[in-house]
């Protein structure tokens, strides 16, 4: 509300003056930002030193945690006609929750008002996460409000000034090209409008393919596009979208980008292409979205088009596909895996549970060990119905006996299988992992040959790998520990000397005595480091499953590694990840006849297996062993089943 009021200013120094306040504008503020705190002295004013980065951080960073019950603020200024670029290089505050977690806010003004908020941050971010933000003018305000007594180091940030953009968008005249939102992959600034006028040769049509698209804003309904958006052909696009295509019926198209005054995102990366309207995808299949895919991906049971148009009107191949009632084709090894892949659920009808399994009311099958474990594994609660209040744990060599004689399962250390970072980057154009996302992943290099195998850290001195990595050939003794180097905390193969990476040699290699280098049965090895590693944010052990643990059919698990990303391809530089499912053993034996043993587990791609279990901790489900080709559909990857070897691991190294 605005009002007119005369205000008299008391005399100061040698003058007396008065002024008229013609209006007052009120904005809402987050109550956590303006709450009363015990310490309001944490306030800093900084001015940009040209294009040279200026560093600032929370009090005590990184050696001591920031204070609790405090309010800190940093006012950042630049020269007139400049804008500011702010980057958080390290960010670690308490986890985001509804119980009043610590909170960092960035504002595109010097007042903490909600309509000018750029971003709200909490939790822990990996170094690979993009935390670069741009202002619309020459000021920014950063606030930190703390309420918890958890010990976190806080953040370190840098900022610098750069000239304000004189224009945005423009004319693009070519057969093809690329363009992106301002400052991509950094966050685009508030209050900006860009228009691209694209023109290809007159005898062609033009289409725009968005390879990355992130225009998300808090509390904005999906599809409403009332704030930040891209507009093409009169249609607005916003939110987070997978790759999509917009096309024109002529050789011209106009793309308009708008951001309002609050909450920005990383924006978009796009390319424009000319095409012949009579044959828009030469030698390929065109999705209804306009995207072109290889013809062999049509009707293969996998949705390669985001709109499923490549799987419509198909005739399923009964040899390796199941026909849903709605006529969609699905891989045969997804039948009766307790996951509804057909929209009508027909792939899970008439299924019986194997022996020693519990059948949920919804038809899902679970290992009996997951019944009455105080966790809704069925999804309908039926596995936790009719249970005793306390589940008695039988005392075995894998449990810990308390003073009262009762036993608890303590077969793994408390810190195993946990990540340091609570936030993960959004994957664009691949399956790159974040730094520290898989802190137990190890890269094994053979002398003069670079990365050859992966391994998993299970203790400060021991790792698990595959026995087939250490088979001697005519020219090299891979069984000799001295020819190997292990890199822990590694994310990028080209940065083996980066801070946080620890290099170790091998002191001992223990391959399973029953390993068969023809069938790859018993394909497991234990590796002792020449000296223990120091645990850190990027180096931690994975948990080992108990000998009787079961990874049920249909369970989603993760594969990681630097292996080939495609058949006959080159190894990846950045650690790769992919989500797969455990395949029914009978189905796996059908797909790979006379090749599967009880010590093997099947997944539908290749790589080492990490399985999320209770409390969010990761357990190692298997060790990469073999597969027919690289990530071939309907040719599952095969892994050494780790629970089978739990006792052997304990006997060999005491872990």
XYZ file of C-alpha atoms in Angstrom:
655
model
C 0.000 0.000 0.000
C 1.280 3.512 -0.793
C 0.609 6.616 1.233
C 1.770 10.254 1.277
C 3.324 11.493 4.505
C 5.415 14.491 5.626
C 8.502 13.457 7.595
C 10.692 15.931 9.476
C 14.313 14.975 9.884
C 15.976 16.127 13.129
C 18.990 18.425 12.830
C 22.285 16.661 12.133
C 25.625 18.427 12.171
C 25.057 21.971 10.862
C 21.950 21.497 8.739
C 18.251 20.903 9.083
C 16.176 19.637 6.223
C 12.892 17.926 5.470
C 11.668 15.633 2.768
C 8.344 14.281 1.518
C 7.804 10.521 1.296
C 5.486 10.110 -1.662
C 5.048 6.354 -1.593
C 5.805 3.200 0.322
C 5.917 -0.169 -1.428
C 5.728 -3.311 0.702
C 7.024 -6.705 -0.443
C 6.635 -10.074 1.289
C 9.768 -11.581 2.838
C 10.551 -15.115 3.931
C 9.925 -15.195 7.720
C 13.102 -17.238 8.187
C 15.142 -14.373 6.756
C 13.707 -11.721 9.089
C 13.415 -13.881 12.213
C 15.062 -12.867 15.476
C 18.509 -14.362 15.976
C 21.071 -14.295 18.728
C 23.844 -12.980 16.468
C 23.181 -10.214 13.943
C 26.783 -9.025 13.700
C 27.683 -11.180 10.688
C 27.358 -8.536 7.973
C 29.773 -7.774 5.112
C 29.873 -5.221 2.271
C 32.008 -6.060 -0.776
C 32.719 -4.251 -4.050
C 33.851 -6.019 -7.201
C 37.483 -5.487 -8.200
C 36.910 -5.289 -11.934
C 36.941 -8.662 -13.646
C 39.178 -10.178 -10.943
C 37.242 -12.635 -8.716
C 36.655 -11.539 -5.127
C 36.442 -14.393 -2.620
C 34.211 -14.543 0.462
C 32.950 -17.312 2.737
C 30.980 -18.111 5.851
C 32.780 -17.376 9.146
C 35.400 -20.009 9.911
C 35.228 -21.754 6.531
C 36.497 -24.437 6.018
C 38.162 -25.245 9.345
C 35.223 -24.593 11.685
C 31.432 -24.628 11.256
C 29.397 -21.461 10.885
C 27.587 -20.283 14.062
C 24.101 -21.522 14.962
C 21.152 -19.205 15.595
C 22.817 -16.530 13.453
C 21.964 -14.284 10.534
C 24.685 -13.312 8.079
C 24.484 -11.195 4.971
C 26.826 -10.128 2.186
C 25.994 -7.070 0.067
C 27.795 -7.241 -3.269
C 28.206 -4.190 -5.497
C 29.777 -3.457 -8.848
C 30.360 -0.378 -10.960
C 27.446 1.344 -12.669
C 26.357 -0.312 -15.934
C 27.825 -3.655 -14.844
C 26.276 -6.921 -13.711
C 27.623 -9.411 -11.188
C 28.523 -13.070 -11.647
C 28.387 -15.118 -8.424
C 29.690 -18.697 -8.126
C 29.585 -20.940 -5.059
C 32.751 -23.032 -5.311
C 31.948 -25.116 -2.234
C 28.558 -25.420 -0.546
C 27.811 -27.484 2.580
C 25.039 -26.424 4.965
C 22.466 -28.503 6.836
C 20.121 -30.727 4.861
C 16.937 -29.190 3.497
C 13.905 -30.227 5.541
C 10.657 -28.892 6.910
C 12.038 -28.484 10.421
C 13.716 -25.122 9.948
C 16.976 -26.069 8.239
C 19.698 -23.527 7.633
C 19.029 -21.466 4.543
C 20.987 -19.424 1.987
C 19.123 -16.941 -0.220
C 20.405 -14.857 -3.125
C 18.509 -11.676 -4.087
C 18.710 -9.494 -7.182
C 18.511 -6.425 -4.961
C 19.904 -5.194 -1.634
C 16.689 -5.970 0.268
C 15.647 -9.525 1.225
C 12.259 -9.388 -0.522
C 10.700 -12.533 -1.968
C 9.747 -11.118 -5.410
C 13.451 -10.452 -6.101
C 14.821 -13.797 -4.872
C 17.107 -15.512 -7.388
C 17.652 -18.854 -5.639
C 17.181 -20.666 -2.323
C 19.947 -23.100 -1.317
C 20.431 -25.699 1.409
C 22.054 -29.108 1.704
C 25.400 -30.191 0.262
C 26.371 -29.815 -3.397
C 29.157 -31.659 -5.246
C 31.857 -29.540 -6.914
C 30.482 -30.491 -10.339
C 27.077 -28.900 -9.595
C 26.586 -25.592 -11.422
C 26.052 -22.854 -8.837
C 26.724 -19.748 -10.954
C 24.171 -16.914 -10.808
C 23.923 -13.609 -12.683
C 22.349 -10.345 -11.553
C 20.203 -8.062 -13.691
C 21.972 -4.981 -12.311
C 25.114 -4.129 -10.328
C 24.048 -5.482 -6.907
C 23.349 -8.811 -5.190
C 22.445 -9.756 -1.633
C 23.330 -13.111 -0.048
C 21.794 -14.082 3.286
C 22.470 -17.043 5.568
C 20.049 -17.808 8.393
C 21.031 -20.633 10.746
C 18.778 -22.382 13.207
C 20.330 -25.800 13.688
C 23.296 -26.839 15.782
C 24.562 -29.283 13.176
C 28.193 -28.789 12.307
C 28.668 -27.790 8.674
C 31.507 -25.743 7.145
C 29.238 -23.459 5.098
C 30.232 -22.074 1.716
C 32.997 -20.418 -0.255
C 32.049 -18.141 -3.155
C 33.592 -15.729 -5.644
C 32.063 -12.854 -7.592
C 33.191 -10.414 -10.249
C 31.639 -7.788 -12.475
C 31.198 -7.845 -16.230
C 29.624 -5.445 -18.722
C 25.859 -5.473 -18.916
C 24.575 -7.218 -22.032
C 23.773 -4.658 -24.703
C 21.501 -7.063 -26.556
C 20.168 -10.601 -26.362
C 19.175 -12.822 -29.243
C 19.653 -11.676 -32.822
C 19.489 -12.962 -36.394
C 20.844 -16.427 -37.216
C 21.179 -17.158 -40.935
C 22.752 -20.520 -41.776
C 21.848 -24.109 -42.647
C 22.441 -25.080 -39.026
C 23.828 -23.671 -35.796
C 23.491 -23.455 -32.023
C 22.256 -20.896 -29.508
C 21.532 -20.814 -25.787
C 20.070 -18.779 -22.959
C 22.340 -16.006 -21.614
C 25.398 -17.255 -19.684
C 24.453 -20.951 -20.125
C 25.273 -23.275 -18.339
C 25.246 -20.672 -15.571
C 21.866 -19.453 -14.350
C 20.373 -16.835 -16.648
C 19.747 -13.402 -15.043
C 16.315 -12.116 -13.992
C 14.383 -9.580 -16.049
C 15.629 -10.488 -19.491
C 14.028 -10.903 -22.896
C 15.784 -12.457 -25.883
C 14.501 -13.056 -29.403
C 16.261 -15.142 -32.054
C 15.148 -14.813 -35.689
C 16.360 -17.965 -37.443
C 16.476 -18.377 -41.217
C 17.766 -21.350 -43.247
C 18.040 -21.661 -47.066
C 14.761 -20.886 -48.835
C 14.294 -24.409 -50.224
C 14.349 -25.968 -46.725
C 12.269 -25.983 -43.569
C 13.744 -25.248 -40.153
C 13.459 -27.019 -36.806
C 14.868 -26.250 -33.362
C 16.068 -29.097 -31.129
C 16.456 -28.356 -27.424
C 19.267 -30.536 -26.094
C 18.929 -29.214 -22.519
C 15.975 -27.344 -21.059
C 15.711 -26.162 -17.432
C 13.298 -23.305 -16.723
C 11.950 -24.414 -13.359
C 10.614 -22.085 -10.694
C 9.300 -22.865 -7.175
C 5.543 -23.108 -6.672
C 4.721 -22.777 -10.373
C 2.206 -25.405 -11.606
C 3.585 -27.697 -14.296
C 2.787 -26.370 -17.751
C 1.424 -22.995 -16.639
C 4.423 -21.021 -18.009
C 3.349 -17.800 -16.278
C 6.877 -16.730 -15.329
C 10.003 -17.886 -17.211
C 9.357 -19.445 -20.620
C 10.459 -20.019 -24.211
C 7.865 -19.190 -26.879
C 7.867 -20.704 -30.384
C 5.040 -20.605 -32.931
C 2.754 -19.094 -30.291
C 3.321 -21.972 -27.827
C 5.110 -21.487 -24.500
C 7.514 -24.040 -22.987
C 8.763 -24.037 -19.393
C 9.824 -26.286 -16.506
C 12.217 -29.203 -16.921
C 11.884 -31.008 -20.239
C 13.699 -33.832 -21.955
C 14.983 -33.273 -25.471
C 12.256 -31.975 -27.761
C 11.890 -30.425 -31.211
C 9.853 -27.497 -32.516
C 9.595 -27.041 -36.282
C 8.312 -24.534 -38.799
C 6.488 -25.008 -42.099
C 8.803 -22.490 -43.725
C 12.493 -21.620 -43.703
C 12.036 -19.165 -40.839
C 11.280 -19.513 -37.137
C 11.316 -17.129 -34.165
C 12.333 -18.158 -30.650
C 11.563 -15.825 -27.734
C 12.953 -16.282 -24.209
C 11.581 -14.423 -21.166
C 12.617 -14.404 -17.510
C 10.778 -12.479 -14.812
C 12.273 -10.747 -11.771
C 12.650 -13.798 -9.490
C 14.062 -17.350 -9.372
C 16.241 -18.298 -12.316
C 17.526 -21.616 -13.688
C 20.297 -22.860 -15.978
C 18.195 -22.237 -19.090
C 18.560 -24.068 -22.386
C 20.973 -25.267 -25.036
C 19.504 -25.576 -28.535
C 20.448 -26.184 -32.146
C 18.617 -25.269 -35.338
C 18.669 -27.471 -38.436
C 17.417 -27.211 -41.989
C 15.513 -30.177 -43.403
C 13.557 -31.308 -46.430
C 9.867 -31.407 -45.504
C 9.370 -34.356 -47.895
C 11.961 -36.455 -46.000
C 12.585 -34.880 -42.570
C 14.614 -37.830 -41.205
C 16.641 -39.391 -44.056
C 17.268 -43.058 -43.304
C 15.765 -42.679 -39.819
C 12.429 -42.813 -37.994
C 10.809 -39.514 -37.018
C 9.061 -39.329 -33.656
C 5.850 -37.345 -33.409
C 7.896 -34.736 -31.537
C 10.078 -34.242 -34.633
C 13.099 -36.030 -33.211
C 14.936 -38.469 -35.498
C 16.089 -41.871 -34.200
C 17.693 -44.911 -35.823
C 15.239 -47.153 -37.670
C 16.311 -50.237 -35.739
C 14.998 -48.621 -32.540
C 11.452 -48.762 -33.892
C 9.304 -51.431 -32.171
C 12.191 -52.777 -30.092
C 10.211 -52.609 -26.828
C 12.077 -49.553 -25.537
C 10.677 -46.015 -25.681
C 13.329 -43.969 -27.493
C 10.876 -41.222 -28.457
C 9.754 -39.257 -25.422
C 6.155 -39.565 -26.654
C 6.437 -43.382 -27.205
C 5.592 -42.910 -30.894
C 8.353 -45.358 -31.906
C 6.480 -48.122 -30.046
C 2.998 -47.539 -31.493
C 1.356 -49.926 -33.994
C 4.032 -52.574 -33.536
C 4.049 -56.344 -33.989
C 6.020 -57.822 -31.098
C 8.742 -60.421 -31.626
C 7.634 -63.347 -29.458
C 11.202 -64.608 -29.126
C 12.259 -61.786 -26.831
C 9.204 -59.536 -26.414
C 5.939 -59.636 -24.472
C 2.777 -58.160 -25.987
C 0.779 -56.049 -23.545
C -3.002 -55.983 -23.890
C -2.681 -52.409 -25.149
C -0.404 -53.784 -27.926
C 2.797 -52.230 -26.584
C 5.881 -54.454 -26.738
C 8.044 -54.940 -23.654
C 11.272 -56.923 -23.099
C 10.484 -60.492 -22.105
C 12.690 -60.304 -19.020
C 10.397 -57.604 -17.574
C 7.532 -60.110 -17.245
C 6.696 -61.129 -13.660
C 9.430 -58.934 -12.142
C 6.993 -57.158 -9.758
C 7.149 -53.935 -11.799
C 4.182 -52.813 -13.920
C 5.762 -52.041 -17.297
C 2.562 -52.379 -19.320
C 0.150 -49.543 -18.594
C -2.593 -52.161 -18.131
C -0.424 -54.304 -15.825
C -0.736 -57.361 -18.061
C 2.993 -58.182 -17.725
C 2.438 -58.908 -14.005
C -0.763 -60.947 -14.260
C -0.824 -64.679 -13.505
C 2.603 -64.596 -11.897
C 3.464 -66.891 -9.015
C 6.067 -66.156 -6.387
C 9.125 -68.409 -6.127
C 9.694 -70.576 -3.026
C 10.740 -68.756 0.151
C 9.071 -65.571 -1.073
C 6.242 -63.436 0.309
C 3.400 -62.416 -2.001
C 2.032 -58.923 -1.393
C -1.661 -58.165 -1.678
C -0.887 -56.288 -4.907
C 0.781 -59.391 -6.375
C 4.368 -58.248 -5.912
C 6.855 -60.879 -4.726
C 9.397 -60.168 -2.001
C 12.103 -62.168 -0.230
C 10.748 -63.371 3.114
C 13.567 -61.463 4.823
C 11.825 -58.209 3.836
C 8.610 -59.148 5.617
C 8.067 -57.420 8.981
C 11.222 -55.310 8.643
C 9.311 -52.090 9.435
C 9.616 -50.950 5.830
C 6.802 -50.920 3.272
C 8.523 -52.935 0.551
C 5.252 -54.019 -1.072
C 4.005 -50.490 -1.528
C 0.600 -51.418 -0.101
C 1.740 -52.180 3.465
C 0.790 -55.855 3.308
C 4.338 -57.031 4.156
C 4.152 -55.110 7.453
C 0.636 -56.218 8.431
C 0.152 -58.873 11.128
C 3.695 -58.366 12.428
C 4.965 -58.433 15.984
C 5.998 -55.099 17.489
C 9.621 -56.241 17.748
C 11.336 -58.438 15.207
C 13.688 -60.898 16.884
C 17.078 -61.171 15.150
C 18.691 -64.587 15.382
C 22.250 -64.436 16.704
C 24.760 -65.524 14.049
C 28.363 -64.750 13.182
C 27.032 -61.831 11.128
C 25.310 -60.126 14.116
C 26.460 -58.279 17.233
C 25.413 -59.597 20.671
C 24.334 -56.851 23.093
C 24.908 -57.039 26.885
C 21.285 -58.135 27.377
C 21.894 -61.158 25.150
C 19.860 -59.845 22.192
C 21.477 -59.510 18.786
C 21.417 -56.720 16.233
C 22.625 -56.753 12.647
C 25.919 -54.806 12.587
C 27.688 -56.513 9.716
C 28.652 -53.162 8.189
C 30.237 -50.004 9.618
C 27.842 -47.118 10.266
C 29.479 -44.854 7.662
C 29.475 -47.273 4.707
C 27.322 -46.715 1.650
C 26.665 -43.055 2.413
C 27.375 -40.086 0.166
C 28.636 -36.755 1.440
C 26.586 -34.724 -1.031
C 22.804 -34.429 -0.687
C 22.269 -32.800 -4.105
C 23.029 -34.228 -7.532
C 23.489 -32.501 -10.865
C 20.930 -32.848 -13.613
C 22.304 -35.077 -16.353
C 22.389 -33.512 -19.825
C 23.337 -35.453 -22.945
C 24.801 -38.476 -21.192
C 25.116 -40.319 -17.925
C 28.001 -38.478 -16.293
C 28.193 -38.944 -12.530
C 28.709 -36.119 -10.070
C 31.980 -35.850 -8.231
C 31.615 -37.853 -5.017
C 28.362 -39.508 -6.104
C 29.957 -42.984 -5.974
C 32.761 -42.541 -3.403
C 33.542 -46.294 -3.283
C 34.301 -46.495 -7.013
C 37.975 -47.200 -7.773
C 39.846 -47.041 -11.079
C 42.542 -49.689 -11.633
C 45.370 -48.828 -14.045
C 47.823 -51.385 -15.384
C 51.379 -50.280 -16.088
C 51.464 -48.378 -19.388
C 47.872 -49.333 -20.291
C 45.707 -46.825 -18.425
C 42.326 -47.721 -16.932
C 41.490 -51.411 -17.380
C 39.143 -52.413 -14.549
C 37.033 -51.044 -11.758
C 36.870 -51.981 -8.095
C 34.860 -51.110 -4.999
C 36.319 -49.926 -1.707
C 35.045 -51.970 1.267
C 37.525 -50.890 3.985
C 40.533 -48.561 4.290
C 42.819 -51.301 2.943
C 40.664 -53.664 0.860
C 38.736 -53.595 -2.406
C 36.512 -56.003 -4.348
C 36.989 -56.538 -8.075
C 36.546 -59.202 -10.760
C 38.989 -62.111 -10.994
C 39.061 -61.970 -14.792
C 40.975 -58.659 -14.587
C 44.018 -60.515 -13.242
C 44.447 -63.297 -15.815
C 47.966 -63.348 -17.255
C 48.420 -63.286 -20.994
C 51.499 -63.964 -23.094
C 52.942 -60.504 -22.815
C 51.804 -59.227 -19.425
C 51.505 -60.562 -15.870
C 48.236 -59.039 -14.675
C 48.373 -61.276 -11.583
C 51.402 -59.339 -10.290
C 50.310 -56.646 -7.750
C 53.219 -54.339 -8.632
C 51.873 -53.641 -12.148
C 48.681 -52.046 -10.817
C 47.842 -48.555 -9.516
C 44.533 -47.775 -7.807
C 42.966 -44.306 -8.014
C 40.390 -43.525 -5.324
C 38.168 -40.437 -5.304
C 38.655 -40.169 -9.074
C 35.976 -38.550 -11.217
C 37.758 -37.614 -14.454
C 40.398 -39.938 -15.925
C 42.272 -36.906 -17.270
C 42.624 -35.445 -13.761
C 44.303 -38.195 -11.768
C 46.394 -35.584 -9.906
C 43.378 -33.493 -8.887
C 42.917 -32.557 -5.209
C 41.066 -35.304 -3.341
C 42.355 -38.150 -5.529
C 44.452 -40.720 -3.652
C 46.782 -43.059 -5.538
C 47.804 -46.410 -4.111
C 49.639 -49.515 -5.243
C 48.483 -53.086 -4.676
C 50.142 -55.266 -2.065
C 48.129 -58.439 -2.595
C 45.641 -59.947 -5.061
C 43.392 -62.797 -3.891
C 41.386 -64.386 -6.700
C 38.775 -66.968 -5.812
C 40.344 -70.452 -5.990
C 37.406 -71.795 -8.009
C 37.477 -69.025 -10.640
C 36.905 -70.477 -14.118
C 38.354 -68.288 -16.872
C 36.203 -70.049 -19.474
C 32.751 -69.785 -17.860
C 33.655 -66.825 -15.592
C 32.098 -68.643 -12.650
C 33.406 -67.457 -9.236
C 34.550 -64.221 -10.901
C 35.617 -62.285 -7.810
C 38.911 -61.015 -6.378
C 40.022 -59.167 -3.243
C 42.702 -56.487 -3.524
C 44.819 -55.171 -0.662
C 46.200 -51.634 -0.974
C 49.855 -51.013 -0.178
C 48.726 -48.537 2.483
C 45.305 -47.525 3.864
C 43.355 -44.665 2.322
C 41.978 -41.721 4.246
C 38.202 -41.400 4.045
C 36.913 -38.081 2.691
C 33.893 -36.554 0.971
C 34.831 -38.447 -2.215
C 36.325 -41.643 -0.727
C 34.086 -43.932 1.346
C 33.405 -47.686 1.481
C 30.305 -49.396 0.138
C 28.317 -51.727 2.404
C 28.503 -55.494 1.902
C 25.243 -57.481 1.949
C 24.686 -60.350 4.354
C 25.087 -63.882 3.003
C 21.316 -64.414 3.070
C 20.449 -61.047 1.508
C 18.338 -61.167 -1.648
C 18.169 -58.532 -4.369
C 14.653 -59.165 -5.704
C 13.715 -59.366 -9.360
C 12.719 -55.955 -10.686
C 14.737 -54.012 -8.122
C 16.373 -50.876 -9.508
C 20.135 -50.823 -8.974
C 23.009 -48.761 -10.378
C 25.950 -49.577 -12.630
C 29.019 -47.327 -12.652
C 32.376 -47.251 -14.365
C 34.603 -45.799 -17.077
C 33.974 -48.640 -19.525
C 32.984 -48.284 -23.162
C 29.795 -46.250 -23.595
C 28.852 -48.124 -26.782
C 29.873 -51.186 -28.781
C 33.505 -50.825 -29.970
C 33.556 -47.323 -28.484
C 36.155 -45.503 -26.449
C 36.215 -45.558 -22.667
C 34.592 -42.590 -20.961
C 36.712 -39.914 -19.271
C 34.017 -38.985 -16.716
C 32.674 -41.694 -14.403
C 29.447 -43.017 -15.935
C 26.275 -44.227 -14.211
C 23.127 -46.008 -15.290
C 20.044 -47.419 -13.589
C 19.146 -51.032 -14.399
C 16.880 -53.741 -13.014
C 17.583 -57.174 -11.603
C 16.304 -59.772 -14.060
C 14.513 -62.972 -13.142
C 17.087 -65.791 -13.003
C 14.941 -68.148 -15.067
C 14.459 -65.523 -17.777
C 18.174 -64.788 -17.773
C 18.960 -68.471 -18.260
C 16.497 -68.488 -21.171
C 18.202 -65.503 -22.825
C 21.707 -66.881 -22.168
C 21.204 -70.670 -22.185
C 23.736 -72.903 -20.404
C 25.821 -69.914 -19.322
C 24.316 -68.813 -15.977
C 25.305 -70.319 -12.614
C 23.782 -69.705 -9.143
C 26.724 -67.418 -8.364
C 25.693 -64.972 -11.092
C 23.082 -62.229 -11.137
C 21.600 -60.670 -14.284
C 21.041 -57.012 -15.064
C 19.992 -55.386 -18.328
C 23.254 -53.447 -18.898
C 26.915 -53.625 -17.864
C 28.963 -52.313 -14.930
C 29.473 -52.729 -11.160
C 26.262 -52.835 -9.124
C 25.292 -50.507 -6.252
C 21.905 -51.110 -4.652
C 20.060 -48.563 -2.453
C 18.863 -50.313 0.693
C 17.583 -49.364 4.173
C 18.277 -45.814 5.400
C 19.369 -44.842 1.894
C 22.709 -46.628 2.194
C 24.239 -48.320 -0.840
C 25.081 -52.039 -0.788
C 27.160 -53.833 -3.374
C 24.924 -56.289 -5.188
C 27.477 -57.633 -7.630
C 30.781 -57.356 -9.441
C 30.856 -56.770 -13.194
C 31.684 -60.041 -14.905
C 30.664 -60.486 -18.521
C 28.018 -59.909 -21.156
C 27.375 -60.501 -24.841
C 28.553 -57.233 -26.341
C 28.127 -53.793 -24.827
C 24.715 -52.819 -23.416
C 22.835 -54.862 -26.017
C 19.091 -54.896 -25.571
C 17.768 -58.320 -24.675
C 21.374 -59.388 -23.974
C 21.696 -58.780 -20.238
C 24.918 -58.043 -18.437
C 26.018 -60.735 -15.990
C 27.508 -60.035 -12.566
C 29.058 -62.025 -9.762
C 26.405 -62.360 -7.037
C 28.099 -60.823 -3.994
C 26.023 -62.285 -1.091
C 27.149 -65.775 -2.148
C 30.736 -64.771 -1.370
C 30.111 -62.908 1.900
C 31.507 -65.715 4.063
C 34.522 -66.137 1.774
C 35.321 -62.412 2.034
C 35.046 -62.597 5.823
C 37.340 -65.623 5.970
C 39.973 -64.077 3.718
C 40.296 -60.544 5.095
C 38.091 -60.321 8.191
C 35.836 -57.598 6.715
